[in-house]
Short mmCIF file of C-alpha atoms in Angstrom, two decimals:
data_model
loop_
_atom_site.label_atom_id
_atom_site.label_comp_id
_atom_site.label_asym_id
_atom_site.label_seq_id
_atom_site.Cartn_x
_atom_site.Cartn_y
_atom_site.Cartn_z
CA UNK A 1 -12.00 0.10 -9.94
CA UNK A 2 -13.67 -2.34 -7.87
CA UNK A 3 -16.27 -1.02 -5.24
CA UNK A 4 -16.02 -1.87 -1.54
CA UNK A 5 -18.92 -4.37 -1.63
CA UNK A 6 -17.18 -6.36 -4.56
CA UNK A 7 -14.03 -6.30 -2.56
CA UNK A 8 -15.87 -7.72 0.66
CA UNK A 9 -17.38 -10.65 -1.88
CA UNK A 10 -14.02 -11.36 -3.28
CA UNK A 11 -12.69 -11.79 0.36
CA UNK A 12 -15.72 -14.06 1.41
CA UNK A 13 -15.55 -15.93 -1.70
CA UNK A 14 -11.73 -16.64 -1.52
CA UNK A 15 -12.23 -17.88 1.98
CA UNK A 16 -15.22 -20.15 0.91
CA UNK A 17 -13.37 -21.89 -2.06
CA UNK A 18 -9.99 -21.73 -1.08
CA UNK A 19 -9.75 -21.04 2.81
CA UNK A 20 -7.44 -18.26 2.39
CA UNK A 21 -8.55 -15.54 4.83
CA UNK A 22 -8.02 -11.90 3.76
CA UNK A 23 -10.70 -10.69 6.26
CA UNK A 24 -8.00 -9.08 8.79
CA UNK A 25 -6.30 -7.36 5.89
CA UNK A 26 -6.25 -3.34 5.73
CA UNK A 27 -8.99 -2.75 3.27
CA UNK A 28 -7.44 0.20 1.67
CA UNK A 29 -4.03 -1.86 0.85
CA UNK A 30 -5.94 -4.80 -0.03
CA UNK A 31 -8.27 -2.72 -2.50
CA UNK A 32 -5.05 -0.99 -4.16
CA UNK A 33 -3.61 -4.31 -4.76
CA UNK A 34 -6.57 -6.25 -6.13
CA UNK A 35 -7.15 -3.37 -8.42
CA UNK A 36 -3.65 -3.61 -9.56
CA UNK A 37 -4.34 -7.34 -10.57
CA UNK A 38 -7.74 -6.59 -12.15
CA UNK A 39 -6.49 -3.87 -14.47
CA UNK A 40 -3.20 -5.86 -15.11
CA UNK A 41 -5.12 -8.84 -16.44
CA UNK A 42 -7.35 -6.69 -18.49
CA UNK A 43 -10.86 -7.10 -16.75
CA UNK A 44 -13.65 -4.70 -17.46
CA UNK A 45 -16.31 -6.37 -15.36
CA UNK A 46 -15.86 -7.49 -11.57
CA UNK A 47 -18.14 -10.30 -12.04
CA UNK A 48 -15.63 -11.91 -14.80
CA UNK A 49 -12.90 -11.44 -12.48
CA UNK A 50 -14.63 -13.06 -9.70
CA UNK A 51 -15.84 -16.07 -11.78
CA UNK A 52 -12.29 -16.48 -13.35
CA UNK A 53 -10.88 -16.58 -9.41
CA UNK A 54 -13.64 -18.85 -8.32
CA UNK A 55 -13.40 -21.53 -11.12
CA UNK A 56 -9.59 -21.30 -12.29
CA UNK A 57 -7.11 -22.61 -9.23
CA UNK A 58 -4.18 -21.48 -11.25
CA UNK A 59 -5.66 -17.91 -11.59
CA UNK A 60 -6.33 -17.94 -7.93
CA UNK A 61 -2.83 -18.83 -7.16
CA UNK A 62 -1.33 -15.87 -9.58
CA UNK A 63 -4.09 -13.56 -7.72
CA UNK A 64 -2.69 -14.34 -4.46
CA UNK A 65 1.07 -14.05 -5.68
CA UNK A 66 0.39 -10.54 -7.21
CA UNK A 67 -1.51 -9.25 -4.20
CA UNK A 68 1.02 -10.59 -1.43
CA UNK A 69 4.24 -9.44 -3.25
CA UNK A 70 6.31 -7.04 -1.13
CA UNK A 71 9.03 -4.62 -2.24
CA UNK A 72 12.30 -5.11 -0.65
CA UNK A 73 16.01 -4.50 -1.28
CA UNK A 74 19.30 -5.37 0.12
CA UNK A 75 20.53 -3.35 3.32
CA UNK A 76 17.25 -1.28 3.25
CA UNK A 77 17.44 1.27 5.70
CA UNK A 78 21.19 1.42 6.17
CA UNK A 79 21.18 2.92 10.12
CA UNK A 80 18.94 -0.25 10.78
CA UNK A 81 21.82 -2.74 9.72
CA UNK A 82 24.40 -0.58 11.57
CA UNK A 83 22.60 -1.11 14.58
CA UNK A 84 22.49 -5.00 13.65
CA UNK A 85 25.98 -4.90 12.85
CA UNK A 86 27.41 -3.12 16.03
CA UNK A 87 24.83 -3.64 18.81
CA UNK A 88 22.94 -6.84 17.91
CA UNK A 89 24.94 -9.27 16.42
CA UNK A 90 27.72 -9.10 19.17
CA UNK A 91 25.27 -9.99 21.51
CA UNK A 92 23.96 -12.94 19.71
CA UNK A 93 27.56 -14.01 19.06
CA UNK A 94 27.50 -15.08 22.69
CA UNK A 95 25.17 -17.94 22.03
CA UNK A 96 26.34 -21.52 20.92
CA UNK A 97 23.95 -21.32 17.85
CA UNK A 98 22.01 -18.36 16.28
CA UNK A 99 18.46 -18.88 14.96
CA UNK A 100 16.89 -16.20 12.62
CA UNK A 101 13.68 -15.62 11.08
CA UNK A 102 13.02 -13.24 8.14
CA UNK A 103 9.09 -13.12 8.06
CA UNK A 104 7.54 -12.02 4.78
CA UNK A 105 11.17 -12.16 3.25
CA UNK A 106 9.82 -11.41 -0.11
CA UNK A 107 12.41 -12.37 -2.93
CA UNK A 108 15.33 -12.48 -0.06
CA UNK A 109 17.29 -9.57 -0.45
CA UNK A 110 17.41 -8.59 3.36
CA UNK A 111 18.07 -12.57 4.01
CA UNK A 112 21.29 -12.21 1.90
CA UNK A 113 21.92 -9.08 3.63
CA UNK A 114 21.63 -10.81 6.96
CA UNK A 115 24.07 -13.60 5.88
CA UNK A 116 26.82 -11.01 4.80
CA UNK A 117 26.37 -9.33 8.17
CA UNK A 118 26.86 -12.62 10.12
CA UNK A 119 29.79 -13.59 7.77
CA UNK A 120 31.59 -10.31 8.26
CA UNK A 121 30.88 -11.03 12.30
CA UNK A 122 32.58 -14.46 12.01
CA UNK A 123 29.18 -16.15 13.00
CA UNK A 124 27.49 -17.33 9.98
CA UNK A 125 29.12 -20.77 10.47
CA UNK A 126 26.87 -21.13 13.71
CA UNK A 127 24.01 -19.46 12.27
CA UNK A 128 20.66 -20.49 10.29
CA UNK A 129 18.40 -18.11 8.58
CA UNK A 130 14.93 -19.09 8.01
CA UNK A 131 13.25 -17.05 5.20
CA UNK A 132 9.28 -17.37 4.95
CA UNK A 133 6.60 -16.03 2.70
CA UNK A 134 3.28 -16.76 1.59
CA UNK A 135 4.14 -16.08 -2.23
CA UNK A 136 5.53 -19.25 -3.59
CA UNK A 137 6.93 -17.06 -6.75
CA UNK A 138 9.13 -14.78 -4.54
CA UNK A 139 10.40 -17.63 -2.50
CA UNK A 140 11.90 -19.14 -5.93
CA UNK A 141 13.75 -16.00 -6.31
CA UNK A 142 14.81 -16.04 -2.90
CA UNK A 143 16.22 -19.54 -3.16
CA UNK A 144 18.06 -18.90 -6.17
CA UNK A 145 19.84 -15.85 -4.92
CA UNK A 146 19.84 -14.11 -8.19
CA UNK A 147 18.91 -10.52 -8.67
CA UNK A 148 19.03 -8.07 -11.43
CA UNK A 149 22.74 -6.49 -11.69
CA UNK A 150 21.03 -2.85 -12.41
CA UNK A 151 20.17 -3.15 -8.49
CA UNK A 152 23.43 -4.11 -7.29
CA UNK A 153 25.05 -0.41 -7.23
CA UNK A 154 21.92 0.67 -4.92
CA UNK A 155 22.67 -2.50 -2.67
CA UNK A 156 26.51 -1.62 -2.46
CA UNK A 157 25.56 1.91 -1.46
CA UNK A 158 23.24 0.58 1.19
CA UNK A 159 26.09 -1.83 2.26
CA UNK A 160 28.72 0.90 2.48
CA UNK A 161 26.13 3.03 4.48
CA UNK A 162 25.35 0.48 6.90
CA UNK A 163 29.42 0.08 7.59
CA UNK A 164 30.40 -2.41 5.23
CA UNK A 165 34.04 -2.37 4.67
CA UNK A 166 34.48 -5.30 2.07
CA UNK A 167 34.24 -4.77 -1.64
CA UNK A 168 30.62 -5.91 -2.19
CA UNK A 169 31.38 -7.69 -5.60
CA UNK A 170 33.14 -10.28 -3.43
CA UNK A 171 29.75 -11.84 -2.30
CA UNK A 172 28.36 -12.30 -5.90
CA UNK A 173 29.08 -13.12 -9.58
CA UNK A 174 27.83 -11.24 -12.11
CA UNK A 175 26.70 -12.43 -15.54
CA UNK A 176 24.36 -11.81 -18.37
CA UNK A 177 22.84 -8.83 -16.34
CA UNK A 178 22.50 -10.66 -13.36
CA UNK A 179 24.19 -11.20 -10.05
CA UNK A 180 24.37 -14.56 -8.30
CA UNK A 181 25.35 -14.49 -4.66
CA UNK A 182 27.61 -16.95 -3.37
CA UNK A 183 26.66 -20.55 -2.18
CA UNK A 184 28.40 -19.95 1.13
CA UNK A 185 25.94 -17.80 1.93
CA UNK A 186 22.86 -19.56 0.69
CA UNK A 187 23.88 -22.91 2.36
CA UNK A 188 22.85 -21.27 5.86
CA UNK A 189 19.21 -20.38 4.66
CA UNK A 190 16.07 -22.29 4.75
CA UNK A 191 13.03 -20.74 2.69
CA UNK A 192 9.66 -22.13 3.12
CA UNK A 193 6.05 -20.74 2.62
CA UNK A 194 4.49 -19.53 6.14
CA UNK A 195 1.22 -17.72 6.20
CA UNK A 196 1.38 -15.40 9.37
CA UNK A 197 -2.33 -14.86 9.08
CA UNK A 198 -3.50 -18.68 9.88
CA UNK A 199 0.05 -20.56 10.60
CA UNK A 200 1.47 -21.19 14.11
CA UNK A 201 5.28 -21.07 15.48
CA UNK A 202 7.68 -23.39 14.15
CA UNK A 203 10.92 -22.85 16.05
CA UNK A 204 12.56 -20.84 18.99
CA UNK A 205 14.29 -17.83 17.39
CA UNK A 206 17.29 -15.37 18.81
CA UNK A 207 16.18 -12.63 16.35
CA UNK A 208 12.96 -12.47 14.20
CA UNK A 209 12.53 -9.63 11.52
CA UNK A 210 9.31 -8.61 9.84
CA UNK A 211 9.77 -5.38 8.15
CA UNK A 212 6.94 -3.64 6.68
CA UNK A 213 4.46 -6.44 6.20
CA UNK A 214 2.31 -5.46 9.44
CA UNK A 215 1.30 -2.19 7.88
CA UNK A 216 -1.10 -4.49 5.51
CA UNK A 217 -2.82 -5.89 8.39
CA UNK A 218 -5.62 -4.57 10.59
CA UNK A 219 -5.42 -4.07 14.15
CA UNK A 220 -6.55 -7.50 15.34
CA UNK A 221 -4.47 -9.30 12.85
CA UNK A 222 -1.42 -7.28 13.75
CA UNK A 223 -1.82 -8.39 17.49
CA UNK A 224 -2.19 -11.94 16.39
CA UNK A 225 1.20 -11.83 14.50
CA UNK A 226 2.96 -10.02 17.27
CA UNK A 227 2.02 -12.73 19.62
CA UNK A 228 2.98 -15.47 17.09
CA UNK A 229 6.47 -13.96 16.96
CA UNK A 230 6.32 -13.71 20.71
CA UNK A 231 5.75 -17.25 20.91
CA UNK A 232 8.73 -17.95 18.57
CA UNK A 233 11.10 -15.67 20.16
CA UNK A 234 13.65 -16.76 22.87
CA UNK A 235 13.90 -14.75 26.21
CA UNK A 236 16.64 -12.01 25.47
CA UNK A 237 15.82 -12.28 21.81
CA UNK A 238 15.39 -9.38 19.49
CA UNK A 239 12.18 -8.47 17.45
CA UNK A 240 12.66 -5.89 14.49
CA UNK A 241 9.65 -4.35 12.79
CA UNK A 242 9.46 -1.50 9.63
CA UNK A 243 9.78 2.09 10.43
CA UNK A 244 5.69 2.68 10.78
CA UNK A 245 5.10 -0.55 12.82
CA UNK A 246 5.11 -1.30 16.45
CA UNK A 247 4.44 -3.76 19.17
CA UNK A 248 2.78 -1.04 21.62
CA UNK A 249 -0.59 -1.83 21.07
CA UNK A 250 -0.28 -5.65 20.68
CA UNK A 251 1.33 -7.17 23.77
CA UNK A 252 2.27 -6.26 27.36
CA UNK A 253 4.84 -3.53 27.33
CA UNK A 254 6.44 -5.29 30.39
CA UNK A 255 7.64 -8.32 28.14
CA UNK A 256 9.54 -5.98 25.82
CA UNK A 257 12.00 -3.35 26.00
CA UNK A 258 12.83 -0.85 23.25
CA UNK A 259 16.32 -1.74 22.44
CA UNK A 260 17.21 1.37 19.94
CA UNK A 261 15.58 4.14 18.09
CA UNK A 262 15.34 1.94 15.33
CA UNK A 263 12.23 -0.43 15.57
CA UNK A 264 14.00 -3.16 17.43
CA UNK A 265 12.46 -4.67 20.84
CA UNK A 266 14.34 -7.19 23.36
CA UNK A 267 12.14 -9.74 24.85
CA UNK A 268 12.78 -9.43 28.66
CA UNK A 269 10.40 -12.22 30.26
#
């Protein structure tokens, strides 16, 4: 297990050598993730690990990818997707075009979930979904739209619990233990790398989803990211966060109104 002072050395060196700033990440969460990589790759001394990170850019990239991976699933928290299906999408459907941003999309399961919701609402043809993540490895999985078949039963259960009425198997082709989701869903998606720590706004969106990412950041970085979302969100647009996340301490409450008991806010000015 690495010590706190060693973690600070790693944070400083990563910033000095590569320009990547972990400084505002939650120390407890970051330490758990660094320890996981440290043990996974068989290191016994911190100086060996630090030297490898400093001198091997490919290993540094692997470390970043391992540390920044997030766990996700399709239609995670079905009650949240019920609100999207019944309350949010009908309001967005009045717009001539709908832009949606999944920030920190990981392997893309929630992006495909959104595409299915849009398709069933008759809105997919006039929508574009942006999926971004700092982690290049997970983005490749997202672009391919191929997920383990063993997960599909859980995803189908979530889908039904969220109000889905169709046969879930209509949305993918099963082969060799994997499910490949249909191209008509994927063609309405754009996946690209984006760093919430340092990158700026790149479009104006009607709905931004960033669920269970902010919990890895400290208060200052959470405020920065919430303000980035504010800059990226159209008036009367919606912001959706994870169950343990809030905008309450990050931005003026006069600008947003909580839309539902789920963590969804509407920008009112």
